[in-house]
PDB file of C-alpha atoms in Angstrom:
ATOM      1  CA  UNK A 210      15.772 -22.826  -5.052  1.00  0.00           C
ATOM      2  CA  UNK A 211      12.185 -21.177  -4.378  1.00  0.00           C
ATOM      3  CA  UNK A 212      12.402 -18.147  -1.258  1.00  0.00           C
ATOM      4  CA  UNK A 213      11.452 -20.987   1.178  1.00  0.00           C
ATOM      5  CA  UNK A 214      13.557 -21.946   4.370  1.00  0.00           C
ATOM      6  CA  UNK A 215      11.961 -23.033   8.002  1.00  0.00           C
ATOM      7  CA  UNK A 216      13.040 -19.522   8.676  1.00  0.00           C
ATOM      8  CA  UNK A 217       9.951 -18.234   6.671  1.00  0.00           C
ATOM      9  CA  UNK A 218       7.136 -20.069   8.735  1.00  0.00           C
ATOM     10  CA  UNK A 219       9.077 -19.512  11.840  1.00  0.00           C
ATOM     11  CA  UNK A 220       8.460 -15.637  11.325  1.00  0.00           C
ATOM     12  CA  UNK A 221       4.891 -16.331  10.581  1.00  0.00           C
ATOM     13  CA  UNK A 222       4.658 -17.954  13.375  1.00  0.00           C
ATOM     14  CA  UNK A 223       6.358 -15.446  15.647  1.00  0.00           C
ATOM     15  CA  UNK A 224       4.312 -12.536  13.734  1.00  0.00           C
ATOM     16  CA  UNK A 225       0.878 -13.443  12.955  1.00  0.00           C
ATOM     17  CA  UNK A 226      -1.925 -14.510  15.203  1.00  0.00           C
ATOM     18  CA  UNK A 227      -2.253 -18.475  15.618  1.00  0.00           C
ATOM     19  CA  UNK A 228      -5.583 -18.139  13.621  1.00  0.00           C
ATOM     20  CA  UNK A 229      -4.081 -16.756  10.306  1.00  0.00           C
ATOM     21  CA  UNK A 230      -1.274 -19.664  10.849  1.00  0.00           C
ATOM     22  CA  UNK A 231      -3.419 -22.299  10.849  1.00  0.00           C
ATOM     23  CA  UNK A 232      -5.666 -20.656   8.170  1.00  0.00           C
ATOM     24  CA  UNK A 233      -2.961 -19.824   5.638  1.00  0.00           C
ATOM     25  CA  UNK A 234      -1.657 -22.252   2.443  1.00  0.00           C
ATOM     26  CA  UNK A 235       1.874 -20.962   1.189  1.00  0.00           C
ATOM     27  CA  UNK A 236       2.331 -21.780  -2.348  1.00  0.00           C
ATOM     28  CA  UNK A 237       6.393 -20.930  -3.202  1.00  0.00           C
ATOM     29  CA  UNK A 238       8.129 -20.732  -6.118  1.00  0.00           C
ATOM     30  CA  UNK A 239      11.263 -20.155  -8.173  1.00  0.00           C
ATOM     31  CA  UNK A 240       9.668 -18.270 -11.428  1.00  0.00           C
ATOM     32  CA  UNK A 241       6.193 -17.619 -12.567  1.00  0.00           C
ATOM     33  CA  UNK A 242       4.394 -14.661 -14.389  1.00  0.00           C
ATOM     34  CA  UNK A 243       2.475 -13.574 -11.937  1.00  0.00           C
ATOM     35  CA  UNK A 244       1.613 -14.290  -7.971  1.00  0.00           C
ATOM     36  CA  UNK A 245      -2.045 -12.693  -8.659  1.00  0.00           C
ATOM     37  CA  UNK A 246      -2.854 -14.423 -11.394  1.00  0.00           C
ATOM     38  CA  UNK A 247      -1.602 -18.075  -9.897  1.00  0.00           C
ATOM     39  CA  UNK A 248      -4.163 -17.588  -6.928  1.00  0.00           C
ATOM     40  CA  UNK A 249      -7.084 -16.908  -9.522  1.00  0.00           C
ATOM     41  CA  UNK A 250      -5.766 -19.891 -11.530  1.00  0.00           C
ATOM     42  CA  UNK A 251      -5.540 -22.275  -8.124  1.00  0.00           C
ATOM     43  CA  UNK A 252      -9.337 -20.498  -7.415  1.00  0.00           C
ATOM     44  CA  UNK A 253     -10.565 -21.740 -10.792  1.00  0.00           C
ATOM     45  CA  UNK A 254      -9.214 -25.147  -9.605  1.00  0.00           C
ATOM     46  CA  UNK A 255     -10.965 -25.645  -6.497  1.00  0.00           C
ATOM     47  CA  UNK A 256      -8.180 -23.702  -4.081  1.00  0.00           C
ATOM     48  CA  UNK A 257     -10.015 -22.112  -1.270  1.00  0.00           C
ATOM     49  CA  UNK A 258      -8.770 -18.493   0.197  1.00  0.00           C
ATOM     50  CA  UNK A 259      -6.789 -17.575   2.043  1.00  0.00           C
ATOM     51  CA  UNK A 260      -3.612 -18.459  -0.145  1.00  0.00           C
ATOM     52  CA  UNK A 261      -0.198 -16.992  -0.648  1.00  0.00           C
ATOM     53  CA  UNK A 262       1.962 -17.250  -2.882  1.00  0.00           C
ATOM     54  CA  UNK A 263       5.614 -15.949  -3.064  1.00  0.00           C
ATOM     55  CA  UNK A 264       7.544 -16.313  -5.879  1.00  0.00           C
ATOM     56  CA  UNK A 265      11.672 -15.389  -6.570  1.00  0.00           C
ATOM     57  CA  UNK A 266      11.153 -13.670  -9.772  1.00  0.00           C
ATOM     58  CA  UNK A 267       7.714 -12.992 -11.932  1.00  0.00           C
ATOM     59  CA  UNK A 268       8.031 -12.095 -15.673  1.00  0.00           C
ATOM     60  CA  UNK A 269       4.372 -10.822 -16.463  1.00  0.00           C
ATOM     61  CA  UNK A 270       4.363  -9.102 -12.596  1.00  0.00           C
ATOM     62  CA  UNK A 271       1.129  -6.446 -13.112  1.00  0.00           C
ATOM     63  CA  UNK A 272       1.439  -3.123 -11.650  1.00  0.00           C
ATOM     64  CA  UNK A 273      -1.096   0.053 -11.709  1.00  0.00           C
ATOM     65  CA  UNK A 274      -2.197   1.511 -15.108  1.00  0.00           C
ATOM     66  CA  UNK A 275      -1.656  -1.490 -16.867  1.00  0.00           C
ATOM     67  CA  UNK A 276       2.519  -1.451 -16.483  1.00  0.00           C
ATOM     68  CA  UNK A 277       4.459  -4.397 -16.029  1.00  0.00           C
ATOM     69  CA  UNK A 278       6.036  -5.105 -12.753  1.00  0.00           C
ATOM     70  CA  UNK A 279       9.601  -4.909 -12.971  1.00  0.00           C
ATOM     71  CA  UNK A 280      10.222  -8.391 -11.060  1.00  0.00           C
ATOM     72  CA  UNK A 281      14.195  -9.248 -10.775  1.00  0.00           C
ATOM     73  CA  UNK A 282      15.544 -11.886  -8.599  1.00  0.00           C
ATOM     74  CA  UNK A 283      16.310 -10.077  -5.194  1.00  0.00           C
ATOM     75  CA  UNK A 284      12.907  -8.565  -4.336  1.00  0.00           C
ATOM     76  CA  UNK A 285       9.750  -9.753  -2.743  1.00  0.00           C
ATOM     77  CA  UNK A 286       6.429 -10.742  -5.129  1.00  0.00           C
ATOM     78  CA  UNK A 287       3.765 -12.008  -3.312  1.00  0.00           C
ATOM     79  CA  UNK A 288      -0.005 -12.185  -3.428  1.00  0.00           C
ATOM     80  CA  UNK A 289      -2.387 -12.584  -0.438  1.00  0.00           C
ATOM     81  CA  UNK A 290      -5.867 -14.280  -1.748  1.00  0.00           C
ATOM     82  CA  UNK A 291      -8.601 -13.435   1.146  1.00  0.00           C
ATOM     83  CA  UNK A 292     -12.427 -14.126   0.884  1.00  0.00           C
ATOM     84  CA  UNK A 293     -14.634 -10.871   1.447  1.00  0.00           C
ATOM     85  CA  UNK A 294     -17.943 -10.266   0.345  1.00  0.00           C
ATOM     86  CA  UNK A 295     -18.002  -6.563   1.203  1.00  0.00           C
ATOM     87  CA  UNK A 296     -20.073  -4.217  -1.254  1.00  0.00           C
ATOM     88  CA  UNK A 297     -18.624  -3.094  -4.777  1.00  0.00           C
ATOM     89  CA  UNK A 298     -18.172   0.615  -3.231  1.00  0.00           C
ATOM     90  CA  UNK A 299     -15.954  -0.444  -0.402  1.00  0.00           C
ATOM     91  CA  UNK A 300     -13.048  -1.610  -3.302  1.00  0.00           C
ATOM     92  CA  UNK A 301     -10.861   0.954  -2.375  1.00  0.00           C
ATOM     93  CA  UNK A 302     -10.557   0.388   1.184  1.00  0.00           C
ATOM     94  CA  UNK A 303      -8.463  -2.972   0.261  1.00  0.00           C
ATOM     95  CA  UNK A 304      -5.755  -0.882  -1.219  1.00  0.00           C
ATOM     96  CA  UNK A 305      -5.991   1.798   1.485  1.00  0.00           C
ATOM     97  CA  UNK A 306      -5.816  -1.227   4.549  1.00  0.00           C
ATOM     98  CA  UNK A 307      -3.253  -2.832   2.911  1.00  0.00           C
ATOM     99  CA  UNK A 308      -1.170   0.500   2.011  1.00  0.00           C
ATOM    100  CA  UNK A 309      -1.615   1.495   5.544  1.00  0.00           C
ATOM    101  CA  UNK A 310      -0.536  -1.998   6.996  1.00  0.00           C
ATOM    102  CA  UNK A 311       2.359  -2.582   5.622  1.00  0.00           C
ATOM    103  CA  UNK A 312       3.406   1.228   6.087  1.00  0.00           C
ATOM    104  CA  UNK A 313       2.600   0.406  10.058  1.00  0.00           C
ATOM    105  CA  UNK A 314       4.430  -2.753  10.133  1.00  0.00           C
ATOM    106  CA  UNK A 315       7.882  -1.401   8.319  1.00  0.00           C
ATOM    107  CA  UNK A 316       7.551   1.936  10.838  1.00  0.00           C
ATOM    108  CA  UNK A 317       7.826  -0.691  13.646  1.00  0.00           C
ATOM    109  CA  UNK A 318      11.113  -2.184  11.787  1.00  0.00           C
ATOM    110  CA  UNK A 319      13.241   1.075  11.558  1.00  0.00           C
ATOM    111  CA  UNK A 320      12.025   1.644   7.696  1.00  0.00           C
ATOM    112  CA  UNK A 321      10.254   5.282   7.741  1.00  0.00           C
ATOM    113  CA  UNK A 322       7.813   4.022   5.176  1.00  0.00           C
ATOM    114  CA  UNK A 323       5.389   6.717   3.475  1.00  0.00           C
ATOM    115  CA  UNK A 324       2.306   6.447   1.491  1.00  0.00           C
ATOM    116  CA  UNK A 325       1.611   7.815  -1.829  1.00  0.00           C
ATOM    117  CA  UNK A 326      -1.354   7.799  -3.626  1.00  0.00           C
ATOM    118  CA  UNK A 327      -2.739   5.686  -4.442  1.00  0.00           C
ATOM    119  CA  UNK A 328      -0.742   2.320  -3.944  1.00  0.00           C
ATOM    120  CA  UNK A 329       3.179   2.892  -3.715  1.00  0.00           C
ATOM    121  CA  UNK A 330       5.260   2.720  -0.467  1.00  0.00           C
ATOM    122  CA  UNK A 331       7.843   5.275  -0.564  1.00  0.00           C
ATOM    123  CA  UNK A 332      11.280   5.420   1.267  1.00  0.00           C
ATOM    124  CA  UNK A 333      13.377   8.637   0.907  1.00  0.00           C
ATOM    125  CA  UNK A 334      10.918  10.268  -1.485  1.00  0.00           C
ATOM    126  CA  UNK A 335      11.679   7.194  -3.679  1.00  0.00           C
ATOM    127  CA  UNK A 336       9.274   4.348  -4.782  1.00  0.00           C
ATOM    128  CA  UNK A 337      10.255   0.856  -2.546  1.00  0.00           C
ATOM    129  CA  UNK A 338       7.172  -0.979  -3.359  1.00  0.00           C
ATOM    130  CA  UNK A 339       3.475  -0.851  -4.703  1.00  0.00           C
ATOM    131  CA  UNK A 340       0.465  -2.886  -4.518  1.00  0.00           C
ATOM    132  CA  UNK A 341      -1.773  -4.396  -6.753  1.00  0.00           C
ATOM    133  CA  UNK A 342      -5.205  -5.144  -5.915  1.00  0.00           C
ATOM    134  CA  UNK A 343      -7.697  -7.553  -7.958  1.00  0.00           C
ATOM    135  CA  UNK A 344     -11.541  -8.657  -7.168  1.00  0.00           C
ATOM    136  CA  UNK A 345     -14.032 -10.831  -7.834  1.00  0.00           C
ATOM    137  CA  UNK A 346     -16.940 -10.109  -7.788  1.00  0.00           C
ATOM    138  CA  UNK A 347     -20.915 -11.853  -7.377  1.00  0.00           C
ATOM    139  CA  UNK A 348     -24.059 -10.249  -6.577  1.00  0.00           C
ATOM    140  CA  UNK A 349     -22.873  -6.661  -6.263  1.00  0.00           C
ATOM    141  CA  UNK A 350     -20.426  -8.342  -3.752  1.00  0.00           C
ATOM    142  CA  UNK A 351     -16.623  -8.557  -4.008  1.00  0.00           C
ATOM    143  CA  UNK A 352     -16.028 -12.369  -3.049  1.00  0.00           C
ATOM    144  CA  UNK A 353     -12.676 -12.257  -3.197  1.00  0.00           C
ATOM    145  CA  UNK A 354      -9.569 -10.136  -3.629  1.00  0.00           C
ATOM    146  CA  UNK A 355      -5.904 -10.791  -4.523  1.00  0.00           C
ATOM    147  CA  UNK A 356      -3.954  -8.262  -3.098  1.00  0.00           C
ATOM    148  CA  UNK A 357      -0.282  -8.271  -5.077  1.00  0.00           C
ATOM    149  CA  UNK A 358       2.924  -7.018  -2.860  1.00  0.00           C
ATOM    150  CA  UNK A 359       5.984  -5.644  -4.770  1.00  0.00           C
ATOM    151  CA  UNK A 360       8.997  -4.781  -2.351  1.00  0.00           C
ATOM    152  CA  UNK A 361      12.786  -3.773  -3.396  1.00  0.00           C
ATOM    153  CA  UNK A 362      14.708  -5.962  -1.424  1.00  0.00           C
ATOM    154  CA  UNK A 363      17.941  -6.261  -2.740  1.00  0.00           C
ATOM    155  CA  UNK A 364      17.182  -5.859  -6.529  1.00  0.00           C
ATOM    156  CA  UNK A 365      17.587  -3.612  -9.013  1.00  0.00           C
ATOM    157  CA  UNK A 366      15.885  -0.455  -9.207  1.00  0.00           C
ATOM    158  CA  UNK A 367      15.541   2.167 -11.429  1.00  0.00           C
ATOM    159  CA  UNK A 368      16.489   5.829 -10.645  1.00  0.00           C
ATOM    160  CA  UNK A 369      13.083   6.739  -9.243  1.00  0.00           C
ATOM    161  CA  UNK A 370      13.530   3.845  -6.635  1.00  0.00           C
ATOM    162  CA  UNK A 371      15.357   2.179  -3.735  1.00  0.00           C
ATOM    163  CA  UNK A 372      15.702  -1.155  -2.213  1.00  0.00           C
ATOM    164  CA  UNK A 373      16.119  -1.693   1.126  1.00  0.00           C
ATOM    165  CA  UNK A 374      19.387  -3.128   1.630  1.00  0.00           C
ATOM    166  CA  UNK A 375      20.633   0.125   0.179  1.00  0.00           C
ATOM    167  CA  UNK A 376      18.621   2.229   2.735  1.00  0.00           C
ATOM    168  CA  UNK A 377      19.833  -0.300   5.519  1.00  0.00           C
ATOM    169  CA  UNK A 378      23.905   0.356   4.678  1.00  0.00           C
ATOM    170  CA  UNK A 379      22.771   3.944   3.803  1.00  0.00           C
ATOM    171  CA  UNK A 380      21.758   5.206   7.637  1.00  0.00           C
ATOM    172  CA  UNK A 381      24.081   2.360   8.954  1.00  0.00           C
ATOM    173  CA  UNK A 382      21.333   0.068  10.069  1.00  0.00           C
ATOM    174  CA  UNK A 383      22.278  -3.479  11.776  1.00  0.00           C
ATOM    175  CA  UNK A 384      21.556  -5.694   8.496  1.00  0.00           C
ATOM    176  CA  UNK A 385      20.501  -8.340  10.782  1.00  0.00           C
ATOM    177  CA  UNK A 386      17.886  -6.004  12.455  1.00  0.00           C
ATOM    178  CA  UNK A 387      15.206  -5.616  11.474  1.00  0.00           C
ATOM    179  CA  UNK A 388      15.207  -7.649   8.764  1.00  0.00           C
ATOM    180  CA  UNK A 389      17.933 -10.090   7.861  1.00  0.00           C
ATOM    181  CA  UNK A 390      16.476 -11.603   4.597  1.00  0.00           C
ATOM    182  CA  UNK A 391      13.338 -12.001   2.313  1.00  0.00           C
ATOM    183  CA  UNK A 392      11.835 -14.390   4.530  1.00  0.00           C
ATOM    184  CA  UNK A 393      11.618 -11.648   7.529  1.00  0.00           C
ATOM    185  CA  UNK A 394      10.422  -9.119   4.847  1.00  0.00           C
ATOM    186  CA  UNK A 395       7.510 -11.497   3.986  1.00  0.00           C
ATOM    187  CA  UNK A 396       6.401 -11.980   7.182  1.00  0.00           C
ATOM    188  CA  UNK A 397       6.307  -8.249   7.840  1.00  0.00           C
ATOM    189  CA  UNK A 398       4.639  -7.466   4.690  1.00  0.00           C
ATOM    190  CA  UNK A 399       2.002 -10.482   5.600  1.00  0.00           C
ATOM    191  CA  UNK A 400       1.611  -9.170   9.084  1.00  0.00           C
ATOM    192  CA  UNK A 401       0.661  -5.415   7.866  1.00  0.00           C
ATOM    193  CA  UNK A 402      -1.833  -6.549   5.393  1.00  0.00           C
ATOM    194  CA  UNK A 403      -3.658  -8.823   7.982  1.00  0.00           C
ATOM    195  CA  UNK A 404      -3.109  -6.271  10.553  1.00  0.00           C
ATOM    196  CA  UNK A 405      -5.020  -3.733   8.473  1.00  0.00           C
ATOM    197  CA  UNK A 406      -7.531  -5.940   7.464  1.00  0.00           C
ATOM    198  CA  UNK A 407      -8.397  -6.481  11.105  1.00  0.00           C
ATOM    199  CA  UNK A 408      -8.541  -3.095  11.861  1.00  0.00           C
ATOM    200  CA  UNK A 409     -10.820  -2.450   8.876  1.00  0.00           C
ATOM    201  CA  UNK A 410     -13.132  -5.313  10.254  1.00  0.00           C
ATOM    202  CA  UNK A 411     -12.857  -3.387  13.944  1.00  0.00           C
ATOM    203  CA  UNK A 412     -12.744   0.234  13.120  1.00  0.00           C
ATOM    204  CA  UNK A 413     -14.289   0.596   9.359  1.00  0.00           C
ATOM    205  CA  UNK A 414     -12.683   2.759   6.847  1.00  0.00           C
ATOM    206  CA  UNK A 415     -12.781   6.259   8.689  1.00  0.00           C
ATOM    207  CA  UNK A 416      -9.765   4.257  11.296  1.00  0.00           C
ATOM    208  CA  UNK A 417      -8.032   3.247   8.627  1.00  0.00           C
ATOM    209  CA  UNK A 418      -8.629   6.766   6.415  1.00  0.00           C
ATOM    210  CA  UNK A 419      -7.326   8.469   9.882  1.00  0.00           C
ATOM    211  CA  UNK A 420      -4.250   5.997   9.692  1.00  0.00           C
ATOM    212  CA  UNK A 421      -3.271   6.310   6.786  1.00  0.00           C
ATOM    213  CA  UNK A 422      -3.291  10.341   5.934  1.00  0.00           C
ATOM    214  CA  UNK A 423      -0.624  10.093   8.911  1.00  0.00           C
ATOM    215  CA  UNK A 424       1.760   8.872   6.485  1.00  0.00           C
ATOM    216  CA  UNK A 425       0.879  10.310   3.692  1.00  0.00           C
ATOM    217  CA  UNK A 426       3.672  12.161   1.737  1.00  0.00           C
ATOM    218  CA  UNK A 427       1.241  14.056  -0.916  1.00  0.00           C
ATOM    219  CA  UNK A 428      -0.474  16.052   1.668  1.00  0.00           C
ATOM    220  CA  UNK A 429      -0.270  19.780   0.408  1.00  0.00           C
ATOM    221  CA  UNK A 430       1.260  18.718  -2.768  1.00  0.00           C
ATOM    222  CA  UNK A 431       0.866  21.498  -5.334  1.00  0.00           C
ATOM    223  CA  UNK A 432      -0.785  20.065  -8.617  1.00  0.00           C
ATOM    224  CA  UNK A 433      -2.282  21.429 -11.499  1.00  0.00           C
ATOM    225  CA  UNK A 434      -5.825  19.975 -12.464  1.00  0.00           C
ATOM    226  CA  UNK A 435      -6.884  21.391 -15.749  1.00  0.00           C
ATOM    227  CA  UNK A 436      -4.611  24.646 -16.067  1.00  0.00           C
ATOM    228  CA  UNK A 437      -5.817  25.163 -12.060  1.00  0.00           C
ATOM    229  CA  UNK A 438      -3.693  25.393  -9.188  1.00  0.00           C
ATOM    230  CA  UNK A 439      -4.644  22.963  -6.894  1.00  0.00           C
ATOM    231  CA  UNK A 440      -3.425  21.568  -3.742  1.00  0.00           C
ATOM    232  CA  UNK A 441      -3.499  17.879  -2.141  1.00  0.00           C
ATOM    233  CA  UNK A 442      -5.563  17.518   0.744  1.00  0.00           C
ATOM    234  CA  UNK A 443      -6.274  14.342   1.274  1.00  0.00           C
ATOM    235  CA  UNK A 444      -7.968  11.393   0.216  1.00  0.00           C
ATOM    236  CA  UNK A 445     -11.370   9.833   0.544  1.00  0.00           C
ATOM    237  CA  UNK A 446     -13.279   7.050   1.577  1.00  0.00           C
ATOM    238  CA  UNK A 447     -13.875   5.799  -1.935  1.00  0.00           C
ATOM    239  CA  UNK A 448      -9.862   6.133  -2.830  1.00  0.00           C
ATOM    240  CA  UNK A 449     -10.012   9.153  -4.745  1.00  0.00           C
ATOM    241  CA  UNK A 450      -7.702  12.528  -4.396  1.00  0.00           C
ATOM    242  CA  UNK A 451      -8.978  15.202  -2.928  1.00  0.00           C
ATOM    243  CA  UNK A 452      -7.714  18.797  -4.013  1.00  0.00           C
ATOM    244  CA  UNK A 453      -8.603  21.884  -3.577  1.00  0.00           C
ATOM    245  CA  UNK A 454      -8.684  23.935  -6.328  1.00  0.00           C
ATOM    246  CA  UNK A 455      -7.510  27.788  -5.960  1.00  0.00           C
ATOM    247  CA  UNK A 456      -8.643  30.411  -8.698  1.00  0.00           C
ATOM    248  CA  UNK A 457      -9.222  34.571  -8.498  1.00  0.00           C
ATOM    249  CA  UNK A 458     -11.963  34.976  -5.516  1.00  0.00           C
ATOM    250  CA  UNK A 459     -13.247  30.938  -5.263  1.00  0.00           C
ATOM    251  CA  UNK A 460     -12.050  28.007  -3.621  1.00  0.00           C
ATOM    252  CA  UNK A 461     -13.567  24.755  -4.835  1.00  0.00           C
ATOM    253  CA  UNK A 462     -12.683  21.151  -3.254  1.00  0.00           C
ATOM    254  CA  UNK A 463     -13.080  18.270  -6.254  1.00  0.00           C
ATOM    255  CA  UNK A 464     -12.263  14.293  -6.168  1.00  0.00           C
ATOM    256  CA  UNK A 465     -10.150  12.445  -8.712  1.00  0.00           C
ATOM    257  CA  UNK A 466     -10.880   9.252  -9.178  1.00  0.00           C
ATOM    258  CA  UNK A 467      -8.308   6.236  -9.579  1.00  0.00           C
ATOM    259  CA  UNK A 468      -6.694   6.938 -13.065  1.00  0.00           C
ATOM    260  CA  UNK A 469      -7.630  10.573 -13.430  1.00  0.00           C
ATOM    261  CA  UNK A 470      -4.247  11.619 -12.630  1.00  0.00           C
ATOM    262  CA  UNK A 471      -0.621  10.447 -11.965  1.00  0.00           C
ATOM    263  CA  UNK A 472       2.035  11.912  -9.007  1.00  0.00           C
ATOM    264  CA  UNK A 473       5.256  11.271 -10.289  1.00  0.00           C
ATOM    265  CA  UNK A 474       8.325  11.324  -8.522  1.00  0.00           C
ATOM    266  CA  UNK A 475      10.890  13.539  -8.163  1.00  0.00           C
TER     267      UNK A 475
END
């Protein structure tokens, strides 16, 4: 049976803002290849956005660099499908809002969520979740974006990860608060990407820049950048790393862009 119960629109309901409610299509599903790519195919088909979809299980789930998501029964993969039309340049900020929504929106749930560059949600210096944003775009104009949610619910995880049931029995949480199943975890996830979004619309991209180095976990990271020393200081308004770079008697700041570099984990 597809993650869909009453339960799921009731936390929508309780959680997002009557306008998003009425505004919102839920498309749910047992197992699919990918979330993003069923909102471009339900585009191509006349769909309008905004659409969700959720789906139990994805087998060609896409993550950053060209991976596949690791999608097993137990964890949360869904894709929000928004209409934009903000400039080419401004691409970034849809990861950053997002990244920072979510983050704000699991803080509020007991889960200490972090941020780590450039779209990964980290719990106990260990990866929980990552996003995956897609565009579309028309006369130097991004129409649309997908933006594609990966959570660790109760699923397997590799070494480098952790799900949140684990965390929850961990540091002796009540497993019925804050979140009691995948429908609650939707919700929440839904609720911080909307929530940043809004913000972005109120505040621009230095608010949500400002909220999001607050949880950032690679601040004053030590990395080396082309047999330099260089350390983390932040990131900027186009998505890239900043670093500063150290070397005998000269201090130079420089900007990675997305794909110039990876931060592992530990």
């Amino acid at each position: 049976m597809p993650l869909y119960r009453p339960k799921l629109k009731t936390e929508l309901k309780k959680r997002l803002d009557s306008t998003w409610c009425d505004r919102l299509s839920l498309l749910l599903l047992d197992c699919i290849p990918s979330t993003n790519q069923l909102l471009w195919d339900k585009l191509a088909e006349g769909k309008t956005f905004p659409l969700v979809a959720i789906a139990d299980q994805q087998t060609a789930g896409r993550g950053q660099w060209g991976r596949t998501w690791q999608s097993e029964q137990g964890g949360l993969y869904l894709s929000l499908g928004l209409p934009l039309g903000i400039p080419i340049q401004q691409g970034a900020h849809i990861t950053l809002w997002s990244a920072w929504g979510m983050a704000e929106t699991l803080r509020q749930n007991q889960i200490p969520v972090g941020l780590k560059w450039p779209n990964d949600l980290v719990l106990n210096q260990r990866k929980l979740g990552g996003i995956k944003t897609e565009t579309k775009v028309y006369q130097d104009k991004i129409q649309q974006a997908v933006i594609g949610v990966g959570l660790n619910w109760a699923n397997a995880v590799p070494e480098t990860g952790i799900n949140l049931q684990t965390f929850c029995e961990q540091h002796h949480l009540d497993p019925i608060d804050p979140m009691d199943s995948l429908e609650t975890l939707a919700a929440i996830a839904l609720q911080g990407i909307l929530w940043g979004y809004q913000r972005y619309c109120d505040e621009g991209i230095e608010g949500i820049l400002a909220a999001y180095l607050n949880y950032f976990v690679n601040l004053g990271q030590e990395i080396c950048v082309e047999n330099m020393l260089g350390i983390i200081t932040g990131v900027s308004e186009q998505g890239e790393l900043k670093v500063r770079l150290q070397s005998p008697g000269a201090t130079t700041e420089i900007h990675l862009p997305l794909g110039s570099i990876q931060l592992g984990y530990a």
